[in-house]
GROMACS .gro file of C-alpha atoms in nm:
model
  449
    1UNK     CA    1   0.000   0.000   0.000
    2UNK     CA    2   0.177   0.353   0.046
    3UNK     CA    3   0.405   0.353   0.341
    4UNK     CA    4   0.394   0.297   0.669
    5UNK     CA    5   0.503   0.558   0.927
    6UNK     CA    6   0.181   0.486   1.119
    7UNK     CA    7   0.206   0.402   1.505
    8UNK     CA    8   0.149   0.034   1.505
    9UNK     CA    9  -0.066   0.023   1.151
   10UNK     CA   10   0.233   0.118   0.866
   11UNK     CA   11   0.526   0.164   0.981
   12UNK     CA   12   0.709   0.259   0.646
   13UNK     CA   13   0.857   0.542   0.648
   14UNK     CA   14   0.771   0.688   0.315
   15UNK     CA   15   0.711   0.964   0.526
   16UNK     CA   16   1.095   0.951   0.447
   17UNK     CA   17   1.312   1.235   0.417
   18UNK     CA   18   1.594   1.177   0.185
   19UNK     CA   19   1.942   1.086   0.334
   20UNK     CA   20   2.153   1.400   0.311
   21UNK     CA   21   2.426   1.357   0.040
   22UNK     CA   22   2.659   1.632   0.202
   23UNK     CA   23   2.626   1.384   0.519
   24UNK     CA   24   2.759   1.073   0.380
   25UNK     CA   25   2.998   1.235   0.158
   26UNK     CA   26   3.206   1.383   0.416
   27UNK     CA   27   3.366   1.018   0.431
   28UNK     CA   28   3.451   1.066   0.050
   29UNK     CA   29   3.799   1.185  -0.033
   30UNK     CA   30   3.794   1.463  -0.253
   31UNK     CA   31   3.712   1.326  -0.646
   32UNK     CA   32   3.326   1.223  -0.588
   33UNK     CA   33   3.202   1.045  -0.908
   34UNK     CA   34   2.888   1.187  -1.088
   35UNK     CA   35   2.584   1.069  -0.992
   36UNK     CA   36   2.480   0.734  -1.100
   37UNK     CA   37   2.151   0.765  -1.335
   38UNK     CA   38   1.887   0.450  -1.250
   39UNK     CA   39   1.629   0.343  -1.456
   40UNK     CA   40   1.533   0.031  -1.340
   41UNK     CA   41   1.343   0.028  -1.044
   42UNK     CA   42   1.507  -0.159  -0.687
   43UNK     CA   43   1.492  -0.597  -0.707
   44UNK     CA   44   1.549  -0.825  -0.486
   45UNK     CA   45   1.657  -1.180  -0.629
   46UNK     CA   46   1.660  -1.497  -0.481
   47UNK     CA   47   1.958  -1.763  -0.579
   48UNK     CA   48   1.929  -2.164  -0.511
   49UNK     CA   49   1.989  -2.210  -0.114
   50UNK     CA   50   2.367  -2.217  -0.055
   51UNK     CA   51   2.446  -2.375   0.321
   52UNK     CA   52   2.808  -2.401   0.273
   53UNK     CA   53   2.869  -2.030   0.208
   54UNK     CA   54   2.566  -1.885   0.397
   55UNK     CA   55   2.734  -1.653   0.727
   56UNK     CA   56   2.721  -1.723   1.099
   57UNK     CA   57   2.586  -1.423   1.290
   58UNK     CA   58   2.923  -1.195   1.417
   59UNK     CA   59   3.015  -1.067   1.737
   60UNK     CA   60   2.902  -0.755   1.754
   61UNK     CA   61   3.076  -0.517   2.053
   62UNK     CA   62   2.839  -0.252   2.229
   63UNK     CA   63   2.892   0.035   2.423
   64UNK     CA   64   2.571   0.091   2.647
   65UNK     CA   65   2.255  -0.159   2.686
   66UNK     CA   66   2.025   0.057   2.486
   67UNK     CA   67   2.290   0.039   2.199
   68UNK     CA   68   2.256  -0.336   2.207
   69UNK     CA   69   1.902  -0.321   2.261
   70UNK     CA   70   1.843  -0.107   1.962
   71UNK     CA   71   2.041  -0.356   1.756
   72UNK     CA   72   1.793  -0.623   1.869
   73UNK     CA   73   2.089  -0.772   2.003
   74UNK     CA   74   1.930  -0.959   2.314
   75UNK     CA   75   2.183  -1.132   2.431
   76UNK     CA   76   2.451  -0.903   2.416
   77UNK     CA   77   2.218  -0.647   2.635
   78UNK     CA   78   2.127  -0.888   2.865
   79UNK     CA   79   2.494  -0.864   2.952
   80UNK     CA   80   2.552  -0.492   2.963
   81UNK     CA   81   2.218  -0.456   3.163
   82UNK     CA   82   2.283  -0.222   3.426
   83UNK     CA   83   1.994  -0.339   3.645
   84UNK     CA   84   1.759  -0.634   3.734
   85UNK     CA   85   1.465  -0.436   3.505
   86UNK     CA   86   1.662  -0.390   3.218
   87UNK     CA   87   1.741  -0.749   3.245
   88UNK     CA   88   1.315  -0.837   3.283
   89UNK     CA   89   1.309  -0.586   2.963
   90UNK     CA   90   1.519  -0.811   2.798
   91UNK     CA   91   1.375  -1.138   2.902
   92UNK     CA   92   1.013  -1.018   2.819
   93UNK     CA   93   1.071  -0.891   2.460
   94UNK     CA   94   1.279  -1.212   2.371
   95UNK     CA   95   0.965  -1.377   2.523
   96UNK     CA   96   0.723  -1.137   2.257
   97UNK     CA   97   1.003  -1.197   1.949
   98UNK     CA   98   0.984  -1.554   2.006
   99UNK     CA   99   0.633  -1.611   1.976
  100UNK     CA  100   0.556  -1.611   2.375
  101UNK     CA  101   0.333  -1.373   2.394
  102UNK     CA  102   0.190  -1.516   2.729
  103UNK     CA  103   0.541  -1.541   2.903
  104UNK     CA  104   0.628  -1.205   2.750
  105UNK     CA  105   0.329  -1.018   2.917
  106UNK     CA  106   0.354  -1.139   3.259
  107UNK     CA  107   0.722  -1.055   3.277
  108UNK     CA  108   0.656  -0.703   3.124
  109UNK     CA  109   0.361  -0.626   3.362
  110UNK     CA  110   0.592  -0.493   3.708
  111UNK     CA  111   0.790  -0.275   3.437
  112UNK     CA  112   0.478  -0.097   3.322
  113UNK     CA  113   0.525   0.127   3.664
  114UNK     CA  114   0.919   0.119   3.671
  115UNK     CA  115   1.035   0.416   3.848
  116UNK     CA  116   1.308   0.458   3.534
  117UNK     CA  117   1.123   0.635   3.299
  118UNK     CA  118   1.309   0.519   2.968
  119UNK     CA  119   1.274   0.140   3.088
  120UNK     CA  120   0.911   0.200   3.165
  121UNK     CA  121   0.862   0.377   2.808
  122UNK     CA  122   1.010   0.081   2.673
  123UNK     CA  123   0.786  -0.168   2.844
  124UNK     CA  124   0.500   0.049   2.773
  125UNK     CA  125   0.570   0.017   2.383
  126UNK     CA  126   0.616  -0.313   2.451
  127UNK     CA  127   0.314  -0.394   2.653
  128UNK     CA  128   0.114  -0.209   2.343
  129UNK     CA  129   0.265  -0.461   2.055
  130UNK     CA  130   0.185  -0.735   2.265
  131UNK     CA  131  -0.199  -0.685   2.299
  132UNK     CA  132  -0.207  -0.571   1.943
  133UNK     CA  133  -0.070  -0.931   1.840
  134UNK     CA  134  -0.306  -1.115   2.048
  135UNK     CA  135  -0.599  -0.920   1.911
  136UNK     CA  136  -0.689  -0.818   2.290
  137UNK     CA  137  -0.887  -0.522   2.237
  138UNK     CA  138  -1.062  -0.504   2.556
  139UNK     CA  139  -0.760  -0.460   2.752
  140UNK     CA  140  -0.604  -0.221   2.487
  141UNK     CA  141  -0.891   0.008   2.558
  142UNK     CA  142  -0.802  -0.038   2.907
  143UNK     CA  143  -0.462   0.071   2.851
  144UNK     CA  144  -0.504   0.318   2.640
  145UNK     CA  145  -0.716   0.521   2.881
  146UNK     CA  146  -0.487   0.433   3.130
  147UNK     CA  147  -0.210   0.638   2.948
  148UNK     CA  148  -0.460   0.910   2.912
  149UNK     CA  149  -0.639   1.076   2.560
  150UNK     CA  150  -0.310   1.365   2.571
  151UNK     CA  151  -0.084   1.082   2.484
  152UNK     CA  152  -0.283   0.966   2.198
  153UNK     CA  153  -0.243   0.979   1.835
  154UNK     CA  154  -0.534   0.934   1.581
  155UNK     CA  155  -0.349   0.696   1.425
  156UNK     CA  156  -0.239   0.489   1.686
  157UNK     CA  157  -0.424   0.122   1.782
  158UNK     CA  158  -0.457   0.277   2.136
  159UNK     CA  159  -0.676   0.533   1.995
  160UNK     CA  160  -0.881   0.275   1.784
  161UNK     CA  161  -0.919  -0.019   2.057
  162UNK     CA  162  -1.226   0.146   2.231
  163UNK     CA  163  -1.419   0.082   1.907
  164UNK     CA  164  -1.324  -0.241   1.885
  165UNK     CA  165  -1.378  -0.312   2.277
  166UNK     CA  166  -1.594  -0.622   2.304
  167UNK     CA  167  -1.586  -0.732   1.916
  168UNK     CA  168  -1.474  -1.119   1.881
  169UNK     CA  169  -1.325  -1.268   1.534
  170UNK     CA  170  -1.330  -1.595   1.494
  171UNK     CA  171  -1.118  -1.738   1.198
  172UNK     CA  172  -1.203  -2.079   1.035
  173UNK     CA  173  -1.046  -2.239   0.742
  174UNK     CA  174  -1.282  -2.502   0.527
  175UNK     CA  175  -0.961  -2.644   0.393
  176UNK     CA  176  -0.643  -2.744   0.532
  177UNK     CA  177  -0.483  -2.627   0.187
  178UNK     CA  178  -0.636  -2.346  -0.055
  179UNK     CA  179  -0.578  -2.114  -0.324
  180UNK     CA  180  -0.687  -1.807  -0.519
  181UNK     CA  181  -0.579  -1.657  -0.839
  182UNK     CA  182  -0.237  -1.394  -0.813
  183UNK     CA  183  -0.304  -1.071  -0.973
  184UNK     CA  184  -0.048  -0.805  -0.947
  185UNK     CA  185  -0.108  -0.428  -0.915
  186UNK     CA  186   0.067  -0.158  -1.201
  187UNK     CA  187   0.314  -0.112  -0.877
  188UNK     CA  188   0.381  -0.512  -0.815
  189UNK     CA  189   0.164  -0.568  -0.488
  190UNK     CA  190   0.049  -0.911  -0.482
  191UNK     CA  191  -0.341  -0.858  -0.545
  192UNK     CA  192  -0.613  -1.168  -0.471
  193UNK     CA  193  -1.020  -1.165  -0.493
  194UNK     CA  194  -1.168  -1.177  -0.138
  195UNK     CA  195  -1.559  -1.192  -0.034
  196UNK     CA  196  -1.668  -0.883   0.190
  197UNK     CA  197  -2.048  -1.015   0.309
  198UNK     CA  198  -2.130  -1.185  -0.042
  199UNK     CA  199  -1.964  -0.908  -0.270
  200UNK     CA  200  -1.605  -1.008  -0.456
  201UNK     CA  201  -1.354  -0.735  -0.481
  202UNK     CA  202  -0.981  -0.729  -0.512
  203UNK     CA  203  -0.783  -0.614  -0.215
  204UNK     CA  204  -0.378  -0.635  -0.183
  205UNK     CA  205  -0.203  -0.784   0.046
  206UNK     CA  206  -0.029  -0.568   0.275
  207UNK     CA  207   0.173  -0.686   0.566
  208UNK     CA  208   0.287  -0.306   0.644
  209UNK     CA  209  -0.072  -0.243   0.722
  210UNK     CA  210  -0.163  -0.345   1.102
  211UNK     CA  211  -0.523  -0.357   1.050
  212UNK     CA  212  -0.811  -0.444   0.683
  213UNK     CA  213  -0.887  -0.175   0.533
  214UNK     CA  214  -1.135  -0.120   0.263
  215UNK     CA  215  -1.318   0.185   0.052
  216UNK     CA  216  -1.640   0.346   0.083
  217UNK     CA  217  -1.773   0.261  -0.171
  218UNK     CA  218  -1.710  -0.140  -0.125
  219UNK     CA  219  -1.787  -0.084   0.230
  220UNK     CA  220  -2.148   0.085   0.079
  221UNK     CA  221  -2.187  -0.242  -0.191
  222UNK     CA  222  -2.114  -0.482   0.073
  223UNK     CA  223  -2.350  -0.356   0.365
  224UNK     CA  224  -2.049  -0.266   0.619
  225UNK     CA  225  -2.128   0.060   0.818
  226UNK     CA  226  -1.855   0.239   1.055
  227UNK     CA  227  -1.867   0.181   1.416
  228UNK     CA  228  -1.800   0.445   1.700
  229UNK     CA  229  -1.860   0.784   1.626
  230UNK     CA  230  -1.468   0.935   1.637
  231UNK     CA  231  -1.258   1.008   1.318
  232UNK     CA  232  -0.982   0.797   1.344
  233UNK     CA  233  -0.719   0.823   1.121
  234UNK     CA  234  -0.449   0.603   0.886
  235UNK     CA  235  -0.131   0.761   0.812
  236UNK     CA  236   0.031   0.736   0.451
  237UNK     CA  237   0.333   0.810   0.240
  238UNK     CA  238   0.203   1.183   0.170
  239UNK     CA  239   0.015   1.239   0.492
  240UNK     CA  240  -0.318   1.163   0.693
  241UNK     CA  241  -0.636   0.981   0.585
  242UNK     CA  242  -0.924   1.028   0.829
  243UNK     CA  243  -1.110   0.660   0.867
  244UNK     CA  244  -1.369   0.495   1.031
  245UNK     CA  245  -1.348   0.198   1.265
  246UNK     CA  246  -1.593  -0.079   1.108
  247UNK     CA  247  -1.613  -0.460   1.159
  248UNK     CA  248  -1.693  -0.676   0.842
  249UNK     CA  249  -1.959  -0.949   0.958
  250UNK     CA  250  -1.817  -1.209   0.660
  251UNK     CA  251  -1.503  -1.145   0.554
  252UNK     CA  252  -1.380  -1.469   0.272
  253UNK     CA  253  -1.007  -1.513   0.151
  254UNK     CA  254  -0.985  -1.875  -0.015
  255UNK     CA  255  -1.073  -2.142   0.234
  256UNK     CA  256  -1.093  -1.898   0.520
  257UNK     CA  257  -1.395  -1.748   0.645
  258UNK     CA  258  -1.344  -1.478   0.941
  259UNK     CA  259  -1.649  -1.397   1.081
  260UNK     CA  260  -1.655  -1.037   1.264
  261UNK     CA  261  -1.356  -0.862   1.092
  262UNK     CA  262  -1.172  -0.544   1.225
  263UNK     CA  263  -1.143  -0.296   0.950
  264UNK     CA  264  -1.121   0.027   0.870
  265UNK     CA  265  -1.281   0.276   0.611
  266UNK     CA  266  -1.123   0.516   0.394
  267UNK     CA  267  -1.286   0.712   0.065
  268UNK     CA  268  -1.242   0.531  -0.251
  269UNK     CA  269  -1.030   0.858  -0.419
  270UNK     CA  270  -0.798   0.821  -0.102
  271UNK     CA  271  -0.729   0.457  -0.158
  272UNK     CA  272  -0.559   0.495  -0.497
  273UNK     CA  273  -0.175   0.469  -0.661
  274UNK     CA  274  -0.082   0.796  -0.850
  275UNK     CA  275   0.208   0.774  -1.091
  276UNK     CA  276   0.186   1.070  -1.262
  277UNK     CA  277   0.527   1.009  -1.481
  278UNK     CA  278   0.425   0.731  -1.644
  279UNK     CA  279   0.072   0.890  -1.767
  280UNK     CA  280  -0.141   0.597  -1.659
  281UNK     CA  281  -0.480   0.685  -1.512
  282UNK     CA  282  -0.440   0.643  -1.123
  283UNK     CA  283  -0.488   0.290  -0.959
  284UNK     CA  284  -0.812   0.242  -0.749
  285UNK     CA  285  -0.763   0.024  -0.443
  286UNK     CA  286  -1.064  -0.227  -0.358
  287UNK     CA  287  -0.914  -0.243  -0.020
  288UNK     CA  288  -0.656  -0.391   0.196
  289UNK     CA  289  -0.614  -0.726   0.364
  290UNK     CA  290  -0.324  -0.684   0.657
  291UNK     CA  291  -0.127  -0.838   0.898
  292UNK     CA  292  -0.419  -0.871   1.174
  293UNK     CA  293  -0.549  -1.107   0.946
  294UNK     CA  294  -0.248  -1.235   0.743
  295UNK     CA  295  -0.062  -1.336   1.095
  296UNK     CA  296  -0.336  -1.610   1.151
  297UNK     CA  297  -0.272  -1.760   0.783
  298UNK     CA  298   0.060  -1.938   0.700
  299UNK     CA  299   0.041  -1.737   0.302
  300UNK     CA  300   0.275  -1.801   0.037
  301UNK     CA  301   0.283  -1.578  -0.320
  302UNK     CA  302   0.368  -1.827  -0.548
  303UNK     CA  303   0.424  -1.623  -0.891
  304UNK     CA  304   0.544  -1.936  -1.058
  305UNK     CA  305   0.197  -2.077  -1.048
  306UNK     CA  306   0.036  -1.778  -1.022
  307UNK     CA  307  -0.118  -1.867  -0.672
  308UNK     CA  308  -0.168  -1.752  -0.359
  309UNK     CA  309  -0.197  -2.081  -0.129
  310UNK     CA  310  -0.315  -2.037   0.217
  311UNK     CA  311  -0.253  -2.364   0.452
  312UNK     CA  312  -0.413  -2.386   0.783
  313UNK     CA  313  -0.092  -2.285   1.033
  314UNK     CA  314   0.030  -2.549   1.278
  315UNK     CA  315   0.364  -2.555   1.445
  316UNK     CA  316   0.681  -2.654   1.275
  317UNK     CA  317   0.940  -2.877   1.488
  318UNK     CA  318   1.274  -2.637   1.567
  319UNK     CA  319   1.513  -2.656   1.302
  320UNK     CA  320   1.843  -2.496   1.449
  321UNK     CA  321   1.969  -2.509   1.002
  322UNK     CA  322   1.659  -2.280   0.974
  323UNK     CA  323   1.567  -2.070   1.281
  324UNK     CA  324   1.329  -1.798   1.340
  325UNK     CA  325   1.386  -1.501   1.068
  326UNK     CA  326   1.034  -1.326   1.116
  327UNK     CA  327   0.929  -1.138   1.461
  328UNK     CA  328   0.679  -0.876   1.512
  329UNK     CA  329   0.711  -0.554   1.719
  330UNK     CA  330   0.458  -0.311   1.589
  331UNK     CA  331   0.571  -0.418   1.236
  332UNK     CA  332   0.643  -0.724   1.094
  333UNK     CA  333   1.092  -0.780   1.084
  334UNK     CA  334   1.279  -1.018   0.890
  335UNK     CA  335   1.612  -1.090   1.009
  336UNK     CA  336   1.898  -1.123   0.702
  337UNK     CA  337   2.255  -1.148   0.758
  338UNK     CA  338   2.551  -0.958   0.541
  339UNK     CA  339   2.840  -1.145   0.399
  340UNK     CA  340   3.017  -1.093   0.705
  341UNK     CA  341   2.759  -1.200   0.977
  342UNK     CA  342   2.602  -0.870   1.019
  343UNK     CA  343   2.257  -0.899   1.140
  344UNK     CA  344   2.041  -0.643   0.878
  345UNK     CA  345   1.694  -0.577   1.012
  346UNK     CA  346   1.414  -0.512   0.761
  347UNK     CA  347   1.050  -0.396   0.807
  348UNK     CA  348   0.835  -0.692   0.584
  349UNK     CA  349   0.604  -0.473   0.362
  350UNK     CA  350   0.471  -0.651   0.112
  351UNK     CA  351   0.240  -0.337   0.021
  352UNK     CA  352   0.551  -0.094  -0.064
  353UNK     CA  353   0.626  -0.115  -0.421
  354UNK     CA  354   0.987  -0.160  -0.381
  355UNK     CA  355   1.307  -0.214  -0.111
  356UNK     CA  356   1.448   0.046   0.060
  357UNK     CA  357   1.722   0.070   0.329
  358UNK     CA  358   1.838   0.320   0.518
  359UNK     CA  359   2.228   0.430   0.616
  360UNK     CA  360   2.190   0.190   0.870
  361UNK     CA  361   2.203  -0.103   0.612
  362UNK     CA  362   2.490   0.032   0.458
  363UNK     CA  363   2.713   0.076   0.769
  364UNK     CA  364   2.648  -0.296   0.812
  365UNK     CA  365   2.679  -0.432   0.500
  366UNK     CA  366   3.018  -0.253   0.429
  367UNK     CA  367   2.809  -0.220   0.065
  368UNK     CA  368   3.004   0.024  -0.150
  369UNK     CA  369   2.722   0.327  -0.218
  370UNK     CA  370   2.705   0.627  -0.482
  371UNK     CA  371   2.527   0.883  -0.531
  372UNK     CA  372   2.244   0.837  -0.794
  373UNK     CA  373   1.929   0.989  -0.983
  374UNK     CA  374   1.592   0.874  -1.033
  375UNK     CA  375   1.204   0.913  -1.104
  376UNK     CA  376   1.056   0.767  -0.815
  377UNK     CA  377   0.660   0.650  -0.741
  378UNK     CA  378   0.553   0.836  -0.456
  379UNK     CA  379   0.235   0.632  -0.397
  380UNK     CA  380  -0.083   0.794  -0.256
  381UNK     CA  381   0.075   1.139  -0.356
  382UNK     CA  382   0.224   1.124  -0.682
  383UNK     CA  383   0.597   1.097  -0.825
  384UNK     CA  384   0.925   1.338  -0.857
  385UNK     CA  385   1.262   1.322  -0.948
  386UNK     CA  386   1.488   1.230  -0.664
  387UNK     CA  387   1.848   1.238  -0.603
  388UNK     CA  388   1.978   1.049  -0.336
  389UNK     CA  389   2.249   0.754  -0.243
  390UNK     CA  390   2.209   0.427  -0.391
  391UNK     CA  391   2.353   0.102  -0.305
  392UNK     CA  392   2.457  -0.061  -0.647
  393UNK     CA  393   2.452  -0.428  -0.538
  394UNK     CA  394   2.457  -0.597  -0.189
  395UNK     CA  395   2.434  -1.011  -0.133
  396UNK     CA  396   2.242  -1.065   0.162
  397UNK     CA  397   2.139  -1.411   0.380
  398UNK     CA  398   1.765  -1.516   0.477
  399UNK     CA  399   1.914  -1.833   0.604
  400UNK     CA  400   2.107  -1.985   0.397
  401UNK     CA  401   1.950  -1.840   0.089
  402UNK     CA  402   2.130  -1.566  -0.118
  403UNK     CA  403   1.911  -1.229  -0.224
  404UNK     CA  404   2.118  -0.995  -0.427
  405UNK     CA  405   1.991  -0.623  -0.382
  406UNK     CA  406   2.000  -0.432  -0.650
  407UNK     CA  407   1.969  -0.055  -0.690
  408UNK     CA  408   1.877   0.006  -0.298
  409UNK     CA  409   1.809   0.399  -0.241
  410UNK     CA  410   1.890   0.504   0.124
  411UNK     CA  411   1.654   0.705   0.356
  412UNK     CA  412   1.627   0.801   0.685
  413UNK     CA  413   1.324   0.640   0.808
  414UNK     CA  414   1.104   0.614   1.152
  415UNK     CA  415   1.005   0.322   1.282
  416UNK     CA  416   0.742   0.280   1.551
  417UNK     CA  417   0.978   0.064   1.725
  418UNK     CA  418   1.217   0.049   1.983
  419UNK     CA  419   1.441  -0.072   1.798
  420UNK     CA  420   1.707   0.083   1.502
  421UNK     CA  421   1.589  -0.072   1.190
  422UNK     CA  422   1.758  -0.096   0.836
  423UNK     CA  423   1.483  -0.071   0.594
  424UNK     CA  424   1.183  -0.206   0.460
  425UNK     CA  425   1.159  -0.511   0.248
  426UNK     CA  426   0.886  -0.453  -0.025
  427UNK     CA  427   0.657  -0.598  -0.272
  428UNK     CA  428   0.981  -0.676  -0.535
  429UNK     CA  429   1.104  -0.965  -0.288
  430UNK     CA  430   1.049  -1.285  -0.481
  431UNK     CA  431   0.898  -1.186  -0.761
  432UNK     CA  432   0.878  -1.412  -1.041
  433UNK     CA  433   0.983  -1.701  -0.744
  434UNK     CA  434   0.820  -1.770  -0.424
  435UNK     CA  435   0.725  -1.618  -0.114
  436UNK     CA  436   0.615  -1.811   0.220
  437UNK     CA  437   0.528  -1.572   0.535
  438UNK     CA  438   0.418  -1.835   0.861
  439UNK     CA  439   0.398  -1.604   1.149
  440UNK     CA  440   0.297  -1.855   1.364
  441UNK     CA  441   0.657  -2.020   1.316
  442UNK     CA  442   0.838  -1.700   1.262
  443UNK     CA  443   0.932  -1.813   0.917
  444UNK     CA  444   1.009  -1.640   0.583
  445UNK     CA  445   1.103  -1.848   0.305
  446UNK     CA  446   1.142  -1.742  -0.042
  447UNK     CA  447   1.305  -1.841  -0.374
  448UNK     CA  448   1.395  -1.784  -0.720
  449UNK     CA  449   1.259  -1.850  -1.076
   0.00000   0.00000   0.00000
């Protein structure tokens, strides 16, 4: 979809400002090469798995616990902790990352009233992703009055839950194994029919957007009225979108039926792709499916067969040749490694139209960068020339399979995180191959042609 920069819901930073030049270049000697000119859009490609080459995570050195922290480097500030709660911090979001969300609450709950105000922020945060990835609205609302209406943002979950107190969705799945046709959007987004109460539109799949979202007018053709009487709000690549809370009584994808669907509602001329360069009328958006519902599937986007197949998830036994790659923490992050064992972090959106990384993935990678020009697809807002810094190539790990980056621009982005992340991973990951996301195993898979 556009990006995410919104608390909790998307969490791209599109809302990007471009990485200074003058910044980076100050580490150039004095003959800086003229800009590189792209035409090709960023790609990600996948090679054939190769275990004997694939990096072991480095040793990475720290100077203070919130350094390590940052990093998502657990381990390493578990050790520089200074104090028992720091420690608990630790222990409760390596609870939440691995999929022990029960574990991870009760250890976070004495932190919530820590009398050190940047590990209580933390835990707060924390606390908030936690309840938004069981789906417990009820004690969201609770929370979120708890921290009080000044703290609020229109476009935070917090400020959503009490419309969605009390509302239950049930997911069922007909099938242990099913399938609809892949369509692809004029920007790449993996595109699939669903069923919203009897009427068939096509919605995107969007893993950078925390909650379903769908137009007005589909909402009007398929009987689905707003709930609660605030204006909420969603928050895009070129600004704000005011919304309205609704919940979909029959909401089909496949072989799954989910009865009682959050959602939200935006106006159809809102919910559309502009690229004005290319001179193509603008791309209406049925709607949105994302991650509250896509977290529950175990989804792959199979472009070879021109599927997507959604299987019933059920837990995987541990593999220690393929661990856990895929956490969530307000957004969904995949865990890659650089040719030298650098853990990159990337923000899974498979609703951004391409890969982008930020100086952070550069630093890490040791990738050699230059300075470059392009037209760029703004999304909801439009497209421009931009000049910024481009990473040529860069080989990264997800596991022991190889993805060559190509053509990477750098931004400084905002996460709604705790942590320092290095980019967003976007709809060009595996095309032409195959992409599995299985939240419930913490698993991204993909491959090539």
């Amino acid at each position: 979809m556009a990006d995410h920069r919104a608390r909790y819901l998307k969490i791209t930073p599109r809302a990007r400002s471009a990485v200074s030049a003058a910044v980076l270049l100050l580490a150039v000697a004095c003959i800086v090469p003229k800009p590189l000119i792209v035409t090709a859009r960023p790609a990600v490609e996948a090679s054939r798995p190769d275990a004997a080459s694939a990096p072991h995570r480095a040793v990475r050195w720290y100077d203070t616990f919130w350094q390590a922290l940052s990093d998502i480097n657990l381990q390493a500030a578990w050790v520089l902790a200074d104090t028992r709660e720091q420690r608990r911090l630790v222990d409760s979001i390596e609870f939440f990352l691995g999929g022990k969300n029960a574990e991870a609450d009760s250890a976070l709950m004495p932190l919530l009233t820590s009398n050190d105000s940047t590990v209580r922020n933390a835990a707060r945060i924390t606390y908030g992703a936690i309840l938004t990835a069981e789906g417990d609205w009820t004690r969201l609302a609770i929370y979120a009055d708890s921290a009080g209406r000044a703290t609020r943002d229109a476009a935070g979950v917090e400020t959503w839950a009490p419309a969605f107190r009390g509302v239950t969705t049930t997911v069922t799945f007909s099938d242990s194994v099913s399938s609809v046709p892949l369509g692809r959007s004029a920007t790449g987004v993996a595109v699939i029919p669903v069923v919203v109460n009897g009427v068939t539109r096509h919605f995107w799949l969007d893993t950078g957007s925390s909650i379903t979202i769908l137009t007005s007018d589909v909402a009007e053709a398929s009987q689905v009225q707003g709930i609660g009487g605030d204006t909420l709000e969603l928050v895009t690549s070129v600004g704000r979108l005011p919304t309205r809370a609704a919940v979909v009584k029959s909401l089909k994808v496949a072989g799954v039926s989910v009865t009682n669907a959050r959602a939200m509602i935006v106006s159809g001329s809102a919910l559309q792709m502009r690229e004005l360069a290319s001179g193509r009328p603008p791309e209406t958006i049925d709607g949105v499916i994302g991650f509250d519902l896509i977290r529950s599937l175990d989804l792959t986007i199979d472009d070879v067969r021109g599927q997507v197949i959604i299987r019933k998830p059920s837990l995987r036994p541990d593999d220690p040749k393929h661990p856990r790659n895929l956490a969530w923490y307000g957004v969904p992050i995949v865990t890659l490694l650089s040719e030298t064992g650098a853990p990159i972090h990337l923000v899974l959106d498979t609703g951004a139209e391409e890969t982008f990384g930020t100086p952070g993935m550069a630093r890490k990678s040791r990738a050699p960068w230059r300075t470059a020009e392009r037209q760029t697809v703004q999304g909801f807002g439009g497209s421009k020339s931009e000049s910024g810094i481009v990473i040529p190539s860069v080989r990264l790990y997800l596991g022991d399979v190889p993805l060559t980056f190509k053509r990477i621009f750098l931004y400084e982005a905002q996460y709604p995180t705790i942590f320092s992340l290095d980019g967003t991973l976007g709809a060009d990951v595996g095309h032409g191959g195959v992409v599995r996301i299985d939240m419930t195993n913490g698993r991204l898979d993909v491959s090539g042609k």
